[in-house]
C-alpha positions as a Markdown table, in Angstrom:
| # | Residue | x | y | z |
|---|---|---|---|---|
| 1 | Met | 0.0 | 0.0 | 0.0 |
| 2 | Ser | 1.3 | 3.5 | -0.9 |
| 3 | Glu | 2.2 | 5.7 | 2.0 |
| 4 | Arg | 0.5 | 8.6 | 0.2 |
| 5 | Leu | -3.2 | 9.2 | 0.6 |
| 6 | Arg | -5.0 | 10.3 | -2.6 |
| 7 | Pro | -7.0 | 13.4 | -1.7 |
| 8 | Leu | -10.8 | 13.1 | -2.3 |
| 9 | Gly | -13.4 | 15.7 | -3.2 |
| 10 | Leu | -16.9 | 15.2 | -1.9 |
| 11 | Ile | -19.9 | 17.2 | -3.2 |
| 12 | Gly | -22.5 | 16.7 | -0.5 |
| 13 | Gly | -25.2 | 18.3 | 1.5 |
| 14 | Met | -27.9 | 16.5 | -0.5 |
| 15 | Ser | -28.9 | 15.8 | 2.3 |
| 16 | Trp | -26.3 | 16.4 | 5.0 |
| 17 | His | -27.5 | 13.3 | 6.8 |
| 18 | Ser | -25.9 | 11.0 | 4.3 |
| 19 | Thr | -22.9 | 13.2 | 3.7 |
| 20 | Ala | -22.1 | 12.6 | 7.4 |
| 21 | Thr | -22.2 | 8.9 | 6.6 |
| 22 | Tyr | -19.6 | 9.3 | 3.8 |
| 23 | Tyr | -17.3 | 11.4 | 6.0 |
| 24 | Arg | -17.5 | 9.0 | 8.9 |
| 25 | His | -17.0 | 5.9 | 6.8 |
| 26 | Leu | -14.1 | 7.2 | 4.8 |
| 27 | Asn | -12.3 | 8.2 | 8.0 |
| 28 | Glu | -13.0 | 4.9 | 9.6 |
| 29 | Arg | -11.6 | 3.0 | 6.6 |
| 30 | Val | -8.5 | 5.1 | 6.5 |
| 31 | Ala | -7.9 | 4.8 | 10.3 |
| 32 | Ala | -8.4 | 1.1 | 10.2 |
| 33 | Ala | -5.9 | 0.7 | 7.3 |
| 34 | Arg | -3.3 | 3.2 | 8.6 |
| 35 | Gly | -3.8 | 3.2 | 12.4 |
| 36 | Ala | -2.9 | 5.8 | 15.0 |
| 37 | His | -4.2 | 9.2 | 14.0 |
| 38 | Ala | -4.6 | 8.6 | 10.3 |
| 39 | Ser | -7.7 | 10.2 | 8.6 |
| 40 | Ala | -8.8 | 10.8 | 5.0 |
| 41 | Arg | -7.8 | 13.8 | 3.1 |
| 42 | Ile | -11.1 | 15.3 | 2.0 |
| 43 | Ser | -12.1 | 18.5 | 0.3 |
| 44 | Leu | -15.9 | 18.9 | 1.0 |
| 45 | Gln | -18.3 | 21.2 | -0.7 |
| 46 | Ser | -21.6 | 20.9 | 1.2 |
| 47 | Leu | -24.4 | 22.5 | -0.9 |
| 48 | Asp | -27.6 | 24.0 | 0.5 |
| 49 | Phe | -30.1 | 21.2 | -0.3 |
| 50 | Ser | -33.0 | 23.6 | -0.4 |
| 51 | Glu | -31.4 | 25.2 | -3.5 |
| 52 | Val | -30.8 | 21.8 | -5.1 |
| 53 | Arg | -34.3 | 20.6 | -4.2 |
| 54 | Ala | -35.8 | 23.7 | -5.9 |
| 55 | Cys | -33.9 | 22.7 | -9.1 |
| 56 | Gln | -35.3 | 19.2 | -8.8 |
| 57 | Val | -38.9 | 20.3 | -8.3 |
| 58 | Ala | -38.6 | 22.8 | -11.2 |
| 59 | Asp | -36.8 | 20.2 | -13.4 |
| 60 | Asp | -34.1 | 22.8 | -13.8 |
| 61 | Tyr | -31.1 | 20.4 | -14.1 |
| 62 | Ala | -29.2 | 23.0 | -16.1 |
| 63 | Arg | -29.0 | 25.2 | -13.0 |
| 64 | Ser | -28.1 | 22.3 | -10.7 |
| 65 | Gly | -25.5 | 21.2 | -13.2 |
| 66 | Arg | -23.8 | 24.6 | -12.8 |
| 67 | Met | -24.0 | 24.3 | -9.1 |
| 68 | Leu | -22.3 | 20.9 | -9.1 |
| 69 | Ala | -19.7 | 22.1 | -11.6 |
| 70 | Glu | -18.8 | 25.0 | -9.4 |
| 71 | Ala | -18.6 | 22.7 | -6.4 |
| 72 | Gly | -16.4 | 20.3 | -8.3 |
| 73 | Arg | -14.0 | 23.0 | -9.3 |
| 74 | Ala | -13.8 | 24.2 | -5.7 |
| 75 | Cys | -12.9 | 20.6 | -4.6 |
| 76 | Glu | -10.2 | 20.5 | -7.2 |
| 77 | Ala | -8.9 | 23.8 | -6.0 |
| 78 | Gly | -8.7 | 22.3 | -2.6 |
| 79 | Gly | -6.4 | 19.5 | -3.9 |
| 80 | Ala | -8.9 | 16.7 | -4.6 |
| 81 | Glu | -7.7 | 14.1 | -7.2 |
| 82 | Val | -10.9 | 12.1 | -7.3 |
| 83 | Leu | -14.3 | 13.5 | -7.0 |
| 84 | Ala | -17.7 | 12.1 | -6.0 |
| 85 | Ile | -21.3 | 13.3 | -5.8 |
| 86 | Cys | -22.7 | 12.1 | -2.5 |
| 87 | Thr | -26.2 | 11.4 | -3.7 |
| 88 | Asn | -27.8 | 9.2 | -6.3 |
| 89 | Leu | -30.3 | 11.5 | -7.9 |
| 90 | Met | -27.9 | 14.3 | -8.7 |
| 91 | His | -25.9 | 11.9 | -10.9 |
| 92 | Arg | -28.3 | 13.3 | -13.5 |
| 93 | Asn | -25.7 | 16.0 | -13.6 |
| 94 | Phe | -22.7 | 13.6 | -13.7 |
| 95 | Asp | -21.7 | 14.7 | -17.2 |
| 96 | Asp | -21.9 | 18.4 | -16.2 |
| 97 | Leu | -19.4 | 17.8 | -13.4 |
| 98 | Val | -17.1 | 15.6 | -15.5 |
| 99 | Ala | -17.0 | 18.4 | -18.2 |
| 100 | Ala | -16.1 | 21.0 | -15.6 |
| 101 | Val | -13.1 | 19.3 | -13.9 |
| 102 | Asp | -9.9 | 17.6 | -14.7 |
| 103 | Ala | -10.0 | 15.0 | -11.9 |
| 104 | Pro | -11.9 | 11.8 | -12.5 |
| 105 | Val | -15.3 | 11.4 | -10.9 |
| 106 | Leu | -16.4 | 8.1 | -9.4 |
| 107 | His | -20.1 | 7.4 | -10.5 |
| 108 | Ile | -22.1 | 5.9 | -7.6 |
| 109 | Ala | -23.7 | 3.4 | -9.9 |
| 110 | Asp | -20.3 | 2.1 | -11.0 |
| 111 | Ala | -19.4 | 1.4 | -7.3 |
| 112 | Val | -22.8 | -0.3 | -6.8 |
| 113 | Ala | -22.4 | -2.5 | -9.9 |
| 114 | Glu | -18.9 | -3.5 | -8.9 |
| 115 | Ala | -20.0 | -4.4 | -5.4 |
| 116 | Ala | -23.0 | -6.4 | -6.7 |
| 117 | Leu | -20.9 | -8.4 | -9.1 |
| 118 | Arg | -18.3 | -9.2 | -6.4 |
| 119 | Ala | -21.1 | -10.5 | -4.2 |
| 120 | Gly | -22.4 | -12.7 | -7.0 |
| 121 | His | -25.6 | -10.8 | -7.7 |
| 122 | Arg | -27.2 | -10.5 | -11.1 |
| 123 | Ser | -30.6 | -8.8 | -10.6 |
| 124 | Val | -30.7 | -5.5 | -8.7 |
| 125 | Gly | -33.9 | -4.1 | -7.1 |
| 126 | Leu | -33.8 | -0.3 | -7.3 |
| 127 | Leu | -35.1 | 1.8 | -4.5 |
| 128 | Gly | -34.7 | 5.6 | -4.7 |
| 129 | Thr | -36.3 | 8.8 | -5.8 |
| 130 | Arg | -38.7 | 8.6 | -8.7 |
| 131 | Pro | -36.2 | 9.9 | -11.3 |
| 132 | Val | -33.7 | 7.2 | -10.2 |
| 133 | Met | -36.3 | 4.5 | -10.5 |
| 134 | Glu | -38.0 | 5.8 | -13.6 |
| 135 | Leu | -35.4 | 7.4 | -15.8 |
| 136 | Asp | -32.6 | 5.5 | -17.5 |
| 137 | Phe | -29.6 | 7.5 | -16.3 |
| 138 | Tyr | -29.0 | 5.2 | -13.4 |
| 139 | Ala | -30.3 | 1.8 | -14.6 |
| 140 | Ile | -28.4 | 2.1 | -17.9 |
| 141 | Arg | -25.2 | 2.4 | -15.9 |
| 142 | Leu | -26.0 | -0.8 | -14.0 |
| 143 | Ala | -27.0 | -2.6 | -17.3 |
| 144 | Ala | -23.6 | -1.8 | -18.7 |
| 145 | Tyr | -22.2 | -4.2 | -16.2 |
| 146 | Gly | -24.6 | -6.9 | -17.3 |
| 147 | Leu | -27.0 | -6.4 | -14.3 |
| 148 | Glu | -30.7 | -6.7 | -14.6 |
| 149 | Val | -32.7 | -4.0 | -12.9 |
| 150 | Val | -36.1 | -4.4 | -11.2 |
| 151 | Thr | -38.1 | -1.4 | -10.0 |
| 152 | Pro | -41.3 | -1.1 | -7.8 |
| 153 | Asp | -44.7 | -0.6 | -9.3 |
| 154 | Leu | -46.1 | 3.0 | -9.6 |
| 155 | Glu | -47.9 | 3.0 | -6.3 |
| 156 | Asp | -44.7 | 1.8 | -4.5 |
| 157 | Arg | -42.5 | 4.2 | -6.4 |
| 158 | Leu | -44.7 | 7.1 | -5.3 |
| 159 | Glu | -44.5 | 6.0 | -1.7 |
| 160 | Val | -40.7 | 5.5 | -1.7 |
| 161 | Asp | -40.2 | 9.0 | -3.2 |
| 162 | Arg | -42.6 | 10.6 | -0.7 |
| 163 | Val | -40.7 | 9.1 | 2.2 |
| 164 | Val | -37.4 | 10.2 | 0.8 |
| 165 | Phe | -38.4 | 13.9 | 0.5 |
| 166 | Glu | -41.0 | 14.3 | 3.3 |
| 167 | Glu | -39.1 | 12.2 | 5.9 |
| 168 | Ile | -35.6 | 10.8 | 5.7 |
| 169 | Thr | -33.9 | 13.7 | 3.9 |
| 170 | Gln | -35.2 | 15.8 | 6.8 |
| 171 | Gly | -33.9 | 13.4 | 9.4 |
| 172 | Val | -37.3 | 11.6 | 10.1 |
| 173 | Phe | -37.1 | 7.8 | 10.4 |
| 174 | Ser | -40.5 | 6.2 | 11.2 |
| 175 | Asp | -41.3 | 2.6 | 11.9 |
| 176 | Ala | -44.3 | 2.8 | 9.5 |
| 177 | Ser | -42.1 | 3.9 | 6.6 |
| 178 | Arg | -39.5 | 1.3 | 7.5 |
| 179 | Asp | -42.2 | -1.5 | 7.4 |
| 180 | Arg | -43.5 | -0.2 | 4.0 |
| 181 | Tyr | -40.0 | -0.2 | 2.5 |
| 182 | Val | -39.5 | -3.8 | 3.8 |
| 183 | Asp | -42.8 | -4.9 | 2.1 |
| 184 | Ile | -41.7 | -3.2 | -1.2 |
| 185 | Met | -38.3 | -5.0 | -0.9 |
| 186 | Arg | -40.2 | -8.3 | -0.6 |
| 187 | Asp | -42.1 | -7.6 | -3.7 |
| 188 | Leu | -38.9 | -6.8 | -5.6 |
| 189 | Glu | -37.5 | -10.2 | -4.4 |
| 190 | Ser | -40.7 | -12.0 | -5.6 |
| 191 | Arg | -40.0 | -10.5 | -9.1 |
| 192 | Gly | -36.5 | -11.7 | -9.3 |
| 193 | Ala | -34.3 | -9.3 | -7.5 |
| 194 | Asp | -31.5 | -11.0 | -5.6 |
| 195 | Val | -30.2 | -7.8 | -4.0 |
| 196 | Val | -31.7 | -4.3 | -3.4 |
| 197 | Ala | -29.7 | -1.1 | -4.1 |
| 198 | Leu | -30.7 | 1.5 | -1.6 |
| 199 | Ala | -30.4 | 4.1 | -4.3 |
| 200 | Cys | -31.0 | 7.1 | -2.1 |
| 201 | Thr | -28.1 | 7.6 | 0.2 |
| 202 | Glu | -30.3 | 8.1 | 3.3 |
| 203 | Ile | -32.4 | 4.9 | 2.9 |
| 204 | Gly | -29.7 | 2.9 | 4.7 |
| 205 | Leu | -30.4 | 5.0 | 7.8 |
| 206 | Leu | -34.0 | 3.9 | 7.6 |
| 207 | Val | -33.6 | 0.2 | 6.7 |
| 208 | Pro | -30.5 | -1.3 | 8.1 |
| 209 | Pro | -29.3 | -4.7 | 6.6 |
| 210 | Ala | -30.6 | -6.6 | 9.6 |
| 211 | Val | -34.1 | -5.5 | 8.9 |
| 212 | Ala | -34.1 | -6.0 | 5.1 |
| 213 | Pro | -35.6 | -9.3 | 3.8 |
| 214 | Leu | -32.9 | -9.8 | 1.2 |
| 215 | Pro | -29.3 | -8.6 | 0.8 |
| 216 | Val | -28.9 | -4.8 | 0.3 |
| 217 | Leu | -26.3 | -2.5 | -1.1 |
| 218 | Asp | -26.3 | 0.7 | 0.9 |
| 219 | Thr | -25.2 | 3.1 | -1.8 |
| 220 | Ala | -23.6 | 5.6 | 0.6 |
| 221 | Leu | -21.4 | 3.0 | 2.2 |
| 222 | Val | -20.6 | 1.2 | -1.1 |
| 223 | His | -19.6 | 4.5 | -2.7 |
| 224 | Ala | -17.6 | 5.5 | 0.3 |
| 225 | Asp | -15.8 | 2.1 | 0.3 |
| 226 | Ala | -14.8 | 2.5 | -3.3 |
| 227 | Leu | -13.6 | 6.0 | -2.6 |
| 228 | Ala | -11.6 | 4.7 | 0.4 |
| 229 | Asp | -9.9 | 2.1 | -1.8 |
| 230 | Leu | -8.9 | 4.9 | -4.2 |
| 231 | Ala | -7.6 | 7.1 | -1.4 |
| 232 | Leu | -5.6 | 4.3 | 0.1 |
| 233 | Asp | -4.1 | 3.1 | -3.2 |
| 234 | Pro | -3.4 | 6.1 | -5.5 |
| 235 | Thr | -2.4 | 3.7 | -8.3 |
| 236 | Leu | -6.0 | 2.3 | -8.6 |
| 237 | Pro | -8.0 | 3.4 | -11.6 |
| 238 | Val | -11.5 | 4.9 | -11.1 |
| 239 | Pro | -14.0 | 2.1 | -12.1 |
| 240 | Arg | -15.9 | 2.7 | -15.3 |
| 241 | Pro | -18.4 | 0.5 | -17.1 |
| 242 | Thr | -16.4 | 0.7 | -20.2 |
| 243 | Asp | -13.8 | -1.4 | -18.4 |
| 244 | Arg | -16.3 | -4.2 | -19.0 |
| 245 | Thr | -18.6 | -3.2 | -21.8 |
| 246 | Ala | -19.6 | 0.0 | -23.5 |
| 247 | Leu | -22.6 | 2.0 | -22.3 |
| 248 | Pro | -25.6 | 1.7 | -24.6 |
| 249 | Ala | -25.8 | 4.4 | -27.2 |
């Protein structure tokens, strides 16, 4: 292992609850690997989620793309050599960020796909906000690794999305919502999913693995783990689906 830690850039605050998970997990991984007082080198840009949420509601992803690009450049100015967006939904602006910076950006779905394949999974149930479940920007990334994607039906997608924005991104974690998510996971399993990607970075705070009825990939932890690997070994390349197969046109 290299003695040098590769500096990371995190674009977070969407929401801050899961960004705290990233920060804690990255430092725990580095401390475990290096010992003593070792901690991760992190340049963090924590956005005001109310501003980002306004872009989401207005479907103004041009504006949010500019916000993420500015944050990415600030991370780079702070020394970051690998960047990450600490949320699933805002990977709709992944290409905007990539175009704005020189450093590579680790896509959260690439980290999820790599983790799924390592664990022997082939069919991923997708739980997240409606755009993550309904648009192709996320599923197409998983499919590039040869993974099948299963999503909830419309009624369940509406409820998953409601809980994300009305509850868990505001720090509310209720037993009733946890139970509903577990029921939705069971339905995904019945339709062939052998693992569920918790594709909103706060869902793992609501449904821990011990409660889930089938294996889960907590995307916040999976993404942070991949970032920790890159920090600890600066010679590692940033995973991309084109390492396996080309993204569909």
